[in-house]
XYZ file of C-alpha atoms in Angstrom:
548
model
C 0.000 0.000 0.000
C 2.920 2.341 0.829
C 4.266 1.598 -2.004
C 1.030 2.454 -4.266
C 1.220 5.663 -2.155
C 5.049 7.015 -3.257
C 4.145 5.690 -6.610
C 1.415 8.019 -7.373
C 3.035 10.741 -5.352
C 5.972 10.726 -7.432
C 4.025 12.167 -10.505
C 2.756 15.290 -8.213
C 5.264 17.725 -9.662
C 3.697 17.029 -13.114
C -0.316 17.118 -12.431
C 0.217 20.155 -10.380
C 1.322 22.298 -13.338
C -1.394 20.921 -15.913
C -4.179 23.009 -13.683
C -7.551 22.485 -13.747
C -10.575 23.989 -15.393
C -13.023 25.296 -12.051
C -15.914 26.776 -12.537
C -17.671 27.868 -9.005
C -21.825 27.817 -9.262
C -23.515 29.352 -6.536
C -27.217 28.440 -6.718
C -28.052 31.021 -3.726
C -30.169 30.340 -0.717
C -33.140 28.785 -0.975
C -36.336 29.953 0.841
C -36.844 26.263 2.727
C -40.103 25.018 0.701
C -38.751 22.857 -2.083
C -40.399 19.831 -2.517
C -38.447 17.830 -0.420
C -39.502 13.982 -1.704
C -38.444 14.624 -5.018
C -35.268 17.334 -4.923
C -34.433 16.259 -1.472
C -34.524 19.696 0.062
C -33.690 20.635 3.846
C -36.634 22.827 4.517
C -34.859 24.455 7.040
C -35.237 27.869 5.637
C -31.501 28.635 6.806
C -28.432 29.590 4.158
C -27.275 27.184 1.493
C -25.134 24.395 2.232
C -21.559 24.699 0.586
C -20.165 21.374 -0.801
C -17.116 21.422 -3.491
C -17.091 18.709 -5.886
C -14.393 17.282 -8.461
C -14.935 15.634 -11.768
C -14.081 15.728 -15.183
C -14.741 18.118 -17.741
C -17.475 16.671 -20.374
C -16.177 15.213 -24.138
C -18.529 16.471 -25.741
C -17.527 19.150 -28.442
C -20.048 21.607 -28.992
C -22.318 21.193 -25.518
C -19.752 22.015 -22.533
C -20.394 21.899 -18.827
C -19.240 25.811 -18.722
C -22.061 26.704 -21.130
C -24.731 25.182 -18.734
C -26.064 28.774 -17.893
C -27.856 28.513 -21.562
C -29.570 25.362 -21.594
C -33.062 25.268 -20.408
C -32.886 21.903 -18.942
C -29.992 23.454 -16.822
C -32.132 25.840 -15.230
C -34.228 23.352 -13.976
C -31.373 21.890 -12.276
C -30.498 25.110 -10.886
C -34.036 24.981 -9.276
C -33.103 21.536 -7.910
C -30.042 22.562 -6.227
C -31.873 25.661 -4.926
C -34.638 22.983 -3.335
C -32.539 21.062 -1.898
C -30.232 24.262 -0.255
C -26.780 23.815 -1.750
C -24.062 25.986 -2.733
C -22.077 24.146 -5.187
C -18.686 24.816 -5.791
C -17.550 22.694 -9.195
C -13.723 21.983 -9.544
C -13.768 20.613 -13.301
C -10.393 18.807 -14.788
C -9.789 18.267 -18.942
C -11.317 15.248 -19.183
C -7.788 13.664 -21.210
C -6.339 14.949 -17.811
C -8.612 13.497 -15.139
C -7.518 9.688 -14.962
C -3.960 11.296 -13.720
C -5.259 13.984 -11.651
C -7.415 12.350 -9.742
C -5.071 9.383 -8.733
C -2.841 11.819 -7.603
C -5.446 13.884 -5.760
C -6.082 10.867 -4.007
C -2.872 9.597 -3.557
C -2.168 12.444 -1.301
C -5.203 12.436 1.106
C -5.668 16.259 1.652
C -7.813 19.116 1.178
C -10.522 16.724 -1.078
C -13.308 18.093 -2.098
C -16.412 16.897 -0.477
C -17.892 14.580 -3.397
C -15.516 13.387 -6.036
C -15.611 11.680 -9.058
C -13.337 8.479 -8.571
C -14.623 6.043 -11.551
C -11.047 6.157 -13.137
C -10.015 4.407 -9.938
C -10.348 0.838 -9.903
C -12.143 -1.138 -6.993
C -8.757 -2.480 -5.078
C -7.224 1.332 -5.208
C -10.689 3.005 -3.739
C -10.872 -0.126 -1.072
C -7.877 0.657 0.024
C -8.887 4.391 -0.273
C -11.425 3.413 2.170
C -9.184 1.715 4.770
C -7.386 4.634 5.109
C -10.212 6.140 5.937
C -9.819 9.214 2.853
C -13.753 7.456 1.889
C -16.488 7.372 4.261
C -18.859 4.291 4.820
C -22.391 6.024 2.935
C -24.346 3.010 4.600
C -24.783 4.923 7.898
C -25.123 8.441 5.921
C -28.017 7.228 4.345
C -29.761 5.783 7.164
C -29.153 9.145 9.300
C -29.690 11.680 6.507
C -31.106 10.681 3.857
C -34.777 11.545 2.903
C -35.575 8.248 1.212
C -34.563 9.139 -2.422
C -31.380 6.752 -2.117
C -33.015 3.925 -0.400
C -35.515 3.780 -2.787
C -33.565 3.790 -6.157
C -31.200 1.300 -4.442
C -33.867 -1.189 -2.522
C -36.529 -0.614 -5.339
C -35.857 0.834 -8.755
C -32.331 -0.145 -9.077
C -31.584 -3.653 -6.792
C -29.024 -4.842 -8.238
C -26.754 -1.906 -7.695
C -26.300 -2.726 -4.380
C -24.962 -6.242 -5.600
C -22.180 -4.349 -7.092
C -21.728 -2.054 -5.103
C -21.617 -3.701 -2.069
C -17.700 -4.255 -0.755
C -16.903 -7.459 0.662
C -16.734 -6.318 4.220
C -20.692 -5.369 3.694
C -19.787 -1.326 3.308
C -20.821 1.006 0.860
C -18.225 3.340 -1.009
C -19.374 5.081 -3.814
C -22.309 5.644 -5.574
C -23.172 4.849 -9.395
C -24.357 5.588 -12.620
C -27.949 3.602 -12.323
C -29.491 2.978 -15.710
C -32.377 0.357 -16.939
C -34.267 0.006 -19.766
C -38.249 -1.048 -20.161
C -41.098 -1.798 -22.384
C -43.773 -1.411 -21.723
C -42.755 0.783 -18.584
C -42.823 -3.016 -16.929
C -40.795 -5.808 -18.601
C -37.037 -5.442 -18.950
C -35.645 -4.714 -22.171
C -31.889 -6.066 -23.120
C -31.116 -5.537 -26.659
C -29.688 -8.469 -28.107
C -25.749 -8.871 -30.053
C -26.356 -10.979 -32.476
C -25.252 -11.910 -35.742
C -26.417 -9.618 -39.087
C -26.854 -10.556 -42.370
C -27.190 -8.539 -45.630
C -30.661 -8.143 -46.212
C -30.367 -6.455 -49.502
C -28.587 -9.565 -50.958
C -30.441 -11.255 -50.231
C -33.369 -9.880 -51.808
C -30.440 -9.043 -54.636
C -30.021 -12.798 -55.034
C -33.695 -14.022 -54.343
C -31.877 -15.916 -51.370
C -34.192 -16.960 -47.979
C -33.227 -16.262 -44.425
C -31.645 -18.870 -43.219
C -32.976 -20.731 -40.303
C -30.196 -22.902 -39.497
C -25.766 -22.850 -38.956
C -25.768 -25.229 -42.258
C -28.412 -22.547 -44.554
C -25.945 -19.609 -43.208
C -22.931 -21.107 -44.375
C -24.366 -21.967 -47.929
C -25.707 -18.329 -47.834
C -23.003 -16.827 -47.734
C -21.249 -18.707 -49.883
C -24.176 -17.833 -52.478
C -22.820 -14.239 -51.852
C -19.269 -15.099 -52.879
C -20.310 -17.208 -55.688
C -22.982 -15.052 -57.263
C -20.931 -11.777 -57.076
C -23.229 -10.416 -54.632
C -21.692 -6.683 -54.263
C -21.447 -6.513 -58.065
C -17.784 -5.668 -57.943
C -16.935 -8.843 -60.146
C -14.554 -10.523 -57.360
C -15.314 -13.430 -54.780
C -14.642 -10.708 -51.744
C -18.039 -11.126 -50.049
C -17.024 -12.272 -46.537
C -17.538 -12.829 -43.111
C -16.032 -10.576 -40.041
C -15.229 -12.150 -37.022
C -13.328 -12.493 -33.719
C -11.381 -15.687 -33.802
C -9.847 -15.060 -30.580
C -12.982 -14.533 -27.933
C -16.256 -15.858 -27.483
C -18.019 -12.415 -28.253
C -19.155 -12.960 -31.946
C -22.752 -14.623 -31.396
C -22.181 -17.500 -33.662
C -20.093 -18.817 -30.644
C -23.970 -18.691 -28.970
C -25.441 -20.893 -31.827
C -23.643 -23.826 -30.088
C -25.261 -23.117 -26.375
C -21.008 -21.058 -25.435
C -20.650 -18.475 -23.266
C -19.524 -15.397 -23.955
C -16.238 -15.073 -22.072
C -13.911 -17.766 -20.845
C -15.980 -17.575 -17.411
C -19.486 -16.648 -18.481
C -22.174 -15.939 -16.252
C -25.516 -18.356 -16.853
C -27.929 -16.078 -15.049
C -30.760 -18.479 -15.192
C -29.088 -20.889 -13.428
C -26.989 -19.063 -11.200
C -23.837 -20.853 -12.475
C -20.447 -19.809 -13.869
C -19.633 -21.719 -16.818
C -16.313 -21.879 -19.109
C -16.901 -22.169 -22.898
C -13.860 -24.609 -23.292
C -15.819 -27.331 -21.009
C -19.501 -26.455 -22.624
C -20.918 -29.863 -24.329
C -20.950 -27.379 -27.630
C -17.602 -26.392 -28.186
C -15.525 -29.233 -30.565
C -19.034 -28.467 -33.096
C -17.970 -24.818 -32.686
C -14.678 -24.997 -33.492
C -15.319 -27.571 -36.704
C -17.868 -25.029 -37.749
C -15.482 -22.213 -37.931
C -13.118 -24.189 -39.653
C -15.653 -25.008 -42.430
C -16.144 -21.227 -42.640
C -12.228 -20.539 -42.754
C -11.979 -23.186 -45.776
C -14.511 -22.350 -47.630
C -13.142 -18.799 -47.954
C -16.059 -17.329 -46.208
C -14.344 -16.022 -42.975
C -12.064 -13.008 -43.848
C -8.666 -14.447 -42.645
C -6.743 -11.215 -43.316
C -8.647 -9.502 -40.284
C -7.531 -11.829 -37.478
C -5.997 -9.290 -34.900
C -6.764 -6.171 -36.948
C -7.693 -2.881 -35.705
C -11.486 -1.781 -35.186
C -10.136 0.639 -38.492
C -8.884 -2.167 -40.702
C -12.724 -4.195 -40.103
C -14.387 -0.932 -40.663
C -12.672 -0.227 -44.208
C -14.039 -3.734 -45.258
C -17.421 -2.764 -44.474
C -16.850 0.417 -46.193
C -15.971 -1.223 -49.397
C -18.726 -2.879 -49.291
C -17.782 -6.282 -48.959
C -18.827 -7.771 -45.234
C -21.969 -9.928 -45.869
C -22.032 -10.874 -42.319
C -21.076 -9.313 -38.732
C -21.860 -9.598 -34.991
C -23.531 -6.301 -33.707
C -26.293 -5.007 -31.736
C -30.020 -6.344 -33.021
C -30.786 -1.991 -33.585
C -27.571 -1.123 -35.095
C -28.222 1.991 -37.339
C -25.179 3.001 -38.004
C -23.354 0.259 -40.355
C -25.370 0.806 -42.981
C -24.539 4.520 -43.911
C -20.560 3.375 -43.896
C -20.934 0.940 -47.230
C -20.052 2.706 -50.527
C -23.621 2.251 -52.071
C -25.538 1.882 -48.900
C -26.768 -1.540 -47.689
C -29.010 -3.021 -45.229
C -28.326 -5.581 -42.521
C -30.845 -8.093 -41.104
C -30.426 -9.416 -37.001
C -30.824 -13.328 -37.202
C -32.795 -15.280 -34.029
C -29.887 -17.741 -32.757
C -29.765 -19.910 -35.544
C -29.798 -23.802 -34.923
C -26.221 -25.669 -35.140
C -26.055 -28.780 -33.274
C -29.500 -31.353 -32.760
C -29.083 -31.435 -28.953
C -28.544 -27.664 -28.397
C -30.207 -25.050 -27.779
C -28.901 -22.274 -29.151
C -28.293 -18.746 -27.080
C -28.855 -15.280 -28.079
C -26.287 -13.137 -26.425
C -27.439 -9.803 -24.885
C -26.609 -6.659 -23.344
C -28.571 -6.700 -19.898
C -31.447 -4.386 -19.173
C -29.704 -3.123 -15.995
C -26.318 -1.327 -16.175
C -23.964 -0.251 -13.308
C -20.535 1.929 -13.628
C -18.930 5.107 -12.563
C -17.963 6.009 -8.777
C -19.049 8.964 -6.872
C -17.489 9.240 -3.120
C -17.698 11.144 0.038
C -14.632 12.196 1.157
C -13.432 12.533 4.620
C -12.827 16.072 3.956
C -16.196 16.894 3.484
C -17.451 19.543 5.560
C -21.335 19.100 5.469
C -22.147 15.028 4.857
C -25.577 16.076 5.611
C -25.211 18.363 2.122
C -23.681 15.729 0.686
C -26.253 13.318 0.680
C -29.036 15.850 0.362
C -26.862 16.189 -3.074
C -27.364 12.620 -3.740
C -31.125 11.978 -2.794
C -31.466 14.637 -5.197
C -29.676 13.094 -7.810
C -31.928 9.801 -7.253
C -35.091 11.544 -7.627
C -37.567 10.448 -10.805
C -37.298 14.091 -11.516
C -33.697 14.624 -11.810
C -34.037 11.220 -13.922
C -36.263 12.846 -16.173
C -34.216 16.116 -16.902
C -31.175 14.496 -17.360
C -32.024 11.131 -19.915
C -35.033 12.879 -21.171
C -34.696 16.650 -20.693
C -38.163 18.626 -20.775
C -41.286 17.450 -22.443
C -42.349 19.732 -25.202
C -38.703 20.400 -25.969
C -36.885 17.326 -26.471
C -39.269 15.059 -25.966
C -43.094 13.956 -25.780
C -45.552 10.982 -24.956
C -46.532 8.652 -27.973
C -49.751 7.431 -27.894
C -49.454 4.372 -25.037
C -47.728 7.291 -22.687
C -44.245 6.021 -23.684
C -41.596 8.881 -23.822
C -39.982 9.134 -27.081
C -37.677 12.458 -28.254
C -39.159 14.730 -30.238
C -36.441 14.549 -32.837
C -32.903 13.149 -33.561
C -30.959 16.557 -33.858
C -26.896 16.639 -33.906
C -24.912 18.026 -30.989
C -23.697 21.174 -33.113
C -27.406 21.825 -33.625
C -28.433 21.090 -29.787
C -25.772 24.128 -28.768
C -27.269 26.464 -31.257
C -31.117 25.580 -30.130
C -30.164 24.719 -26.694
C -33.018 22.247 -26.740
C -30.974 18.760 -25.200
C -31.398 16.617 -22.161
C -28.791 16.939 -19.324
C -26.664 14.276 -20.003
C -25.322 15.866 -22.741
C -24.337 18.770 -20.751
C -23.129 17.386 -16.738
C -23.824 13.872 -17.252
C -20.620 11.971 -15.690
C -18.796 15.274 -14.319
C -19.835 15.766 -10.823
C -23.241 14.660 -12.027
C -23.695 11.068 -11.870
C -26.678 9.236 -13.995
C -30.128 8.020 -13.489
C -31.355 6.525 -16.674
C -35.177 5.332 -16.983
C -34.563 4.291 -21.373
C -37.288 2.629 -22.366
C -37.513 0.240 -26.078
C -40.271 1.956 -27.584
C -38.032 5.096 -29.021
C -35.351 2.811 -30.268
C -37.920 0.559 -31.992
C -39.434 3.696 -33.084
C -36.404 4.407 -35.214
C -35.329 0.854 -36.816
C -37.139 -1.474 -39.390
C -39.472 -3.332 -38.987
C -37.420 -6.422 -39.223
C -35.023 -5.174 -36.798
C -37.987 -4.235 -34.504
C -39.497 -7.606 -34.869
C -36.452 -8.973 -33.978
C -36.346 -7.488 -30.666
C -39.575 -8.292 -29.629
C -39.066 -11.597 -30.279
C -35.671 -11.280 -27.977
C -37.174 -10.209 -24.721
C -38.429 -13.598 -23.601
C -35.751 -15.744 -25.739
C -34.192 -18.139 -23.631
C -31.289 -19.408 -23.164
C -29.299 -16.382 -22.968
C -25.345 -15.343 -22.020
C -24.997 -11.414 -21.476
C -21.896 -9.683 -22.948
C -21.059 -7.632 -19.501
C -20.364 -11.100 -17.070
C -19.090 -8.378 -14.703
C -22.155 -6.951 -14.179
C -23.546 -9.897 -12.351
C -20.147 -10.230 -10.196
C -19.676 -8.898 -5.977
C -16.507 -7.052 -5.521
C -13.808 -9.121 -5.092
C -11.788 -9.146 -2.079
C -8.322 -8.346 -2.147
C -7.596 -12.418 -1.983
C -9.540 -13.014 -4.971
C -8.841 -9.928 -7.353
C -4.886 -10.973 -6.171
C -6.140 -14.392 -7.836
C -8.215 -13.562 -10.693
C -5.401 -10.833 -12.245
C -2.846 -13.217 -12.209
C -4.636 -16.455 -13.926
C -6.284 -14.453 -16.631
C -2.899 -12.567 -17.532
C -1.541 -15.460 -19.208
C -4.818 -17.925 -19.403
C -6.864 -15.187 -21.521
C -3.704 -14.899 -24.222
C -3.347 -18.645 -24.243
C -7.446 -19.091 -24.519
C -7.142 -16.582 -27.488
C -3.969 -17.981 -29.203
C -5.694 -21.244 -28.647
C -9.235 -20.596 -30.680
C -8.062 -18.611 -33.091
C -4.965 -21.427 -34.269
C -8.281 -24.185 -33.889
C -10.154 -22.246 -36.236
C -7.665 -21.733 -38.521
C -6.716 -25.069 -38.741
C -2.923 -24.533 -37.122
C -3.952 -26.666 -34.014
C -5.938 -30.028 -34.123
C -8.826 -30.911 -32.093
C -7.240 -34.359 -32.110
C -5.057 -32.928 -29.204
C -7.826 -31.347 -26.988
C -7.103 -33.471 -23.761
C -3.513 -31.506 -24.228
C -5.515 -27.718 -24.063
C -7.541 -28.788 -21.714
C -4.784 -29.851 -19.537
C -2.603 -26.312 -19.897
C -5.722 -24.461 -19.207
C -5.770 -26.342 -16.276
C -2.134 -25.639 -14.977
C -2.717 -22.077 -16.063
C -5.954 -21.595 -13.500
C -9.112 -22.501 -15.713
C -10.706 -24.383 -12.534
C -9.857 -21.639 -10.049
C -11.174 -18.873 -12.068
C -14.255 -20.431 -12.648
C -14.414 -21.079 -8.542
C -13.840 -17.470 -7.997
C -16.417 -16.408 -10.049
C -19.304 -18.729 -8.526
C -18.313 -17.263 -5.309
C -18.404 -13.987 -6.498
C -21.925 -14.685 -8.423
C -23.163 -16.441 -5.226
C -22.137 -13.546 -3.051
C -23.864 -11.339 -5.588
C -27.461 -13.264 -5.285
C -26.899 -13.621 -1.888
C -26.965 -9.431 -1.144
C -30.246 -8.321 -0.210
C-alpha cells in the first residue's frame, strides 16, 4: 500500500502544473419550501449548504459543462439545487487529464473536495482508499440523513446496484451511474448482439433467411459465388473475432460469452472450453475458414482495418447489436443488414442469443473525509436519485426534447446533432453534466429505439425479450466485488490464461492446431488456473445473489 502511495506521489510535480478547469456555481439560498420527496430539500429555511465537488470536464464538443447557464434543462437543475439548499462549488479537470489527476489527488489524502468523481479508480485502489479512511462508509449516511430518495432507487428501482456495489466487508463506497431500460414501462428490455446478415442480398439474389448454422454457411457462400456486391470478385465475406467468445455465432452452439461466463438463469459460472458445444464450434469455424467465407486477413486487426471492409462494401455478415443503425450509412452504395434469431447448429442444443442486460452499473461517486457538510452531501445525492432529476437528465423537458406517444411512452421529439443542440439549446442533461460531478439516473425505455429501426429489426427485438437461453456480454455486471484475496487471484490467472485461450481458438479455427489434441488444451488451461477462475467467479456470483 505504501508503495502504491510514493508511486502516485511521485508524478505530483507534473499534475500540479497541468491546472484544472473550475468553474464555481452558486445556486443562492433557498427559501426552505422545495419539494423535499423529489429534490431532497432541507426545509430548514436557513443559508445554502456549501459542498465542493471534483470531476471531469465533459467530451462532448459543442455542448460544454461551462455553457450550462444557456440550456433550459440546466435551469431546472439550478431549481433543484436551490430545493434542496446547496451551494455548489464545481472543480472541473480536462477530461484527457482526469484519470492522472485524480489518482494523484487521491494519492495524497488532503484538502478533497467533499464529493468526487473516482470512476477512473479501480475497486482495489478506492478499497484501500477506504481503509485509510480518505472514503467514508455512505451506509450509515443514508440511514441518518437521507430523505428516502437513495433507499428507494437502491432497494426498489435499481436492486441490483447494491450487488455491485456492495464491498466485501458489507460497506458502501461510492455511488453509481444507475441505468435500466423497459417496455412497456414493466418488462425489462436487453437488446440483443447478435449476428447480421445482408438483407439487400439477399433480396439481390432471391436468397431466404436462413434458419439454421448449415443454410448460413451456404448463404453466404451464395454471396461469394454469385458476385453479390457486383464488384466482379469473390470478396463477399464474413467478419469475425477468432480469438474470444463475443461474436454470437459462438452462442449458436449453447457457449458463453467469455472464458468464465455468467448463466444467469441458473446461477452458475460456466467456461466455454468445457460447454458440451464447443468441438461443433470450433469444426464449424473451420468449415467457414476453408470455404473462404471467414475473412482471414482480419484476425488481430484494428477496429479501423474491419471498418474499411465494411466500407468497401464487402462484409456480408457481422456480430452487432439487433438496432444497429449506423453500419449501414458506412458501405459505398448503402446496404441493409438483417439481425438473425440464434440460428440452430447442433441437434441437442439449444442455441443462445447473447445480450446486453437491461440493468447497467458503472462510474464512482465518493464522500470524502474532507467533506465539511455530509448532511449536504447526501441531500446532493437523494437529489440526484429523484424520478425528476431522472427525467431532466435522460429525457430533458417534455415539449422540448421530448413527448408521450400514444401508449404514454416517452420518445424524443427529434434526432438533432450536438452542433445543432448548442445552437437551439433544446438537449437533455446528459449531454451537458452527465458523468462530471453529475452522476446518472437513466429510466430508457424500447419503444423510441424501436421507433427508429425497421421493422425487421424491430421484430427482432420483440421476439428477444423472452428468448431463452441467454449469455450477457457484460459477465461483470452480475459479479460482488472481489476481495483483495480473490482480485490478487483472478489478475494473475487471466494474464496469461486469456492470451493462451485466445492464441488457442483462433490457431483451432484456422486449422494450425488439431482438435485431435484437446485433452492436451484442456490440460494447460488447467495448470494455467481454468478451474480456479471459474471457482472465484461462482463465489463472487453467489455472493452477488446472496446481497439483499
Amino acid at each position: 500500500m505504501k508503495r502504491w502511495k510514493r508511486s502516485l506521489m511521485s508524478i505530483m510535480v507534473a499534475v500540479l502544473v497541468i491546472g484544472t478547469f473550475t468553474a464555481c456555481g452558486s445556486s443562492g439560498s433557498s427559501n426552505g419550501n422545495g419539494n423535499k420527496e423529489e429534490a431532497g430539500g432541507s426545509g430548514s429555511g436557513t443559508t445554502a449548504s456549501k459542498l465542493k465537488l471534483l470531476g471531469p470536464t465533459g467530451s462532448n464538443k459543442y455542448i460544454k459543462f461551462e455553457d450550462r447557464d444557456k440550456y433550459p434543462v440546466w435551469k431546472e437543475i439550478e431549481k433543484m439545487i436551490q430545493d434542496a439548499n446547496l451551494d455548489l462549488e464545481y472543480e472541473l479537470v480536462p477530461n484527457e487529464q482526469y484519470n492522472v489527476v485524480i489518482q494523484t489527488r487521491m494519492a495524497s489524502g488532503s484538502s478533497l473536495p467533499g464529493i468526487v468523481n473516482i470512476s477512473a479508480l479501480d475497486n482495489t485502489t478506492v478499497l484501500n482508499l477506504a481503509k485509510q479512511g480518505v472514503l467514508l462508509d455512505l451506509k450509515p449516511l443514508i440511514e441518518k440523513y437521507s430523505n428516502g430518495n437513495i433507499k428507494k432507487m437502491y432497494d426498489e428501482e435499481f436492486p441490483y446496484a447494491k450487488k455491485t456495489t456492495t464491498s466485501p466487508d458489507g460497506k458502501m463506497y461510492w455511488f453509481s451511474n444507475l441505468h435500466k431500460k423497459t417496455y412497456q414501462d414493466k418488462d425489462p428490455a436487453p437488446v440483443a448482439r447478435t449476428v447480421l446478415i445482408r438483407k439487400d442480398w439477399l433480396d439481390k439474389l432471391s436468397l431466404p433467411v436462413p434458419t439454421n448454422a448449415q443454410e448460413y454457411l451456404e448463404t453466404l457462400k451464395a454471396f461469394r459465388d454469385q458476385d453479390a456486391n457486383g464488384n466482379g470478385n469473390k470478396d463477399e465475406v464474413l467478419v469475425y473475432d477468432t480469438g474470444k467468445f463475443e461474436d454470437a455465432i459462438a452462442q449458436w452452439f449453447g457457449l458463453g460469452t467469455d472464458i468464465t461466463a455468467v448463466d444467469v438463469e441458473n446461477k452458475k459460472v460456466v467456461s466455454p472450453w468445457y460447454q458440451e458445444g464447443i468441438k461443433d464450434y470450433f469444426q464449424y469455424m473451420q468449415q467457414l475458414v476453408e470455404e473462404g467465407i471467414l475473412d482471414t486477413s482480419l484476425v488481430g486487426a484494428t477496429i479501423e482495418q474491419r471498418q474499411q471492409k465494411m466500407t468497401e462494401n464487402k462484409v456480408g455478415s457481422v456480430t452487432d447489436y439487433n438496432l444497429e443503425t449506423f453500419l449501414e450509412p458506412t458501405i459505398n452504395g448503402g446496404g441493409e443488414f438483417l439481425p438473425l434469431m440464434p440460428l440452430s447448429a447442433v441437434d441437442n442444443i439449444t442455441p443462445a442469443v447473447q445480450v446486453e442486460p437491461p440493468f447497467l452499473v458503472w462510474q464512482k461517486y465518493a464522500i470524502t473525509k474532507d467533506c465539511k457538510d455530509v448532511e449536504a452531501a447526501i441531500r446532493f445525492f437523494d437529489m440526484i436519485y429523484s424520478d425528476k432529476y431522472a427525467d431532466l437528465l435522460y429525457w430533458g423537458i417534455e415539449g422540448q426534447t421530448y413527448k408521450k406517444d400514444s401508449n404514454g411512452a416517452k420518445v424524443f421529439i427529434e434526432n438533432i446533432s450536438d452542433e445543432e443542440r448548442a445552437k437551439t439549446g433544446q438537449t437533455p442533461g446528459i449531454k451537458i453534466f452527465g458523468d462530471t460531478v453529475f452522476p446518472r439516473v437513466q429510466f430508457a425505455n424500447l419503444e423510441f429505439e424501436l421507433s427508429g429501426v425497421s421493422k425487421e429489426k424491430a421484430d427482432h427485438e420483440l421476439n428477444i425479450l423472452k428468448y431463452k437461453p441467454y449469455f450477457v456480454n457484460m459477465n461483470g455486471n452480475y459479479l460482488a466485488i472481489p476481495d483483495e484475496k480473490q482480485l490478487e487471484t483472478k489478475t494473475k490467472i487471466l494474464t496469461n490464461l486469456r492470451t493462451y485461450s485466445e492464441e488457442l481458438a483462433t490457431k483451432l479455427i484456422l486449422g494450425q492446431k488439431s482438435l485431435d489434441n484437446w485433452d492436451e488444451y484442456i490440460s494447460e488451461m488447467k495448470k494455467l488456473g481454468l478451474d480456479d477462475l471459474i471457482a472465484i467467479d461462482q463465489q463472487l456470483l453467489d455472493r452477488y445473489n446472496s446481497i439483499q
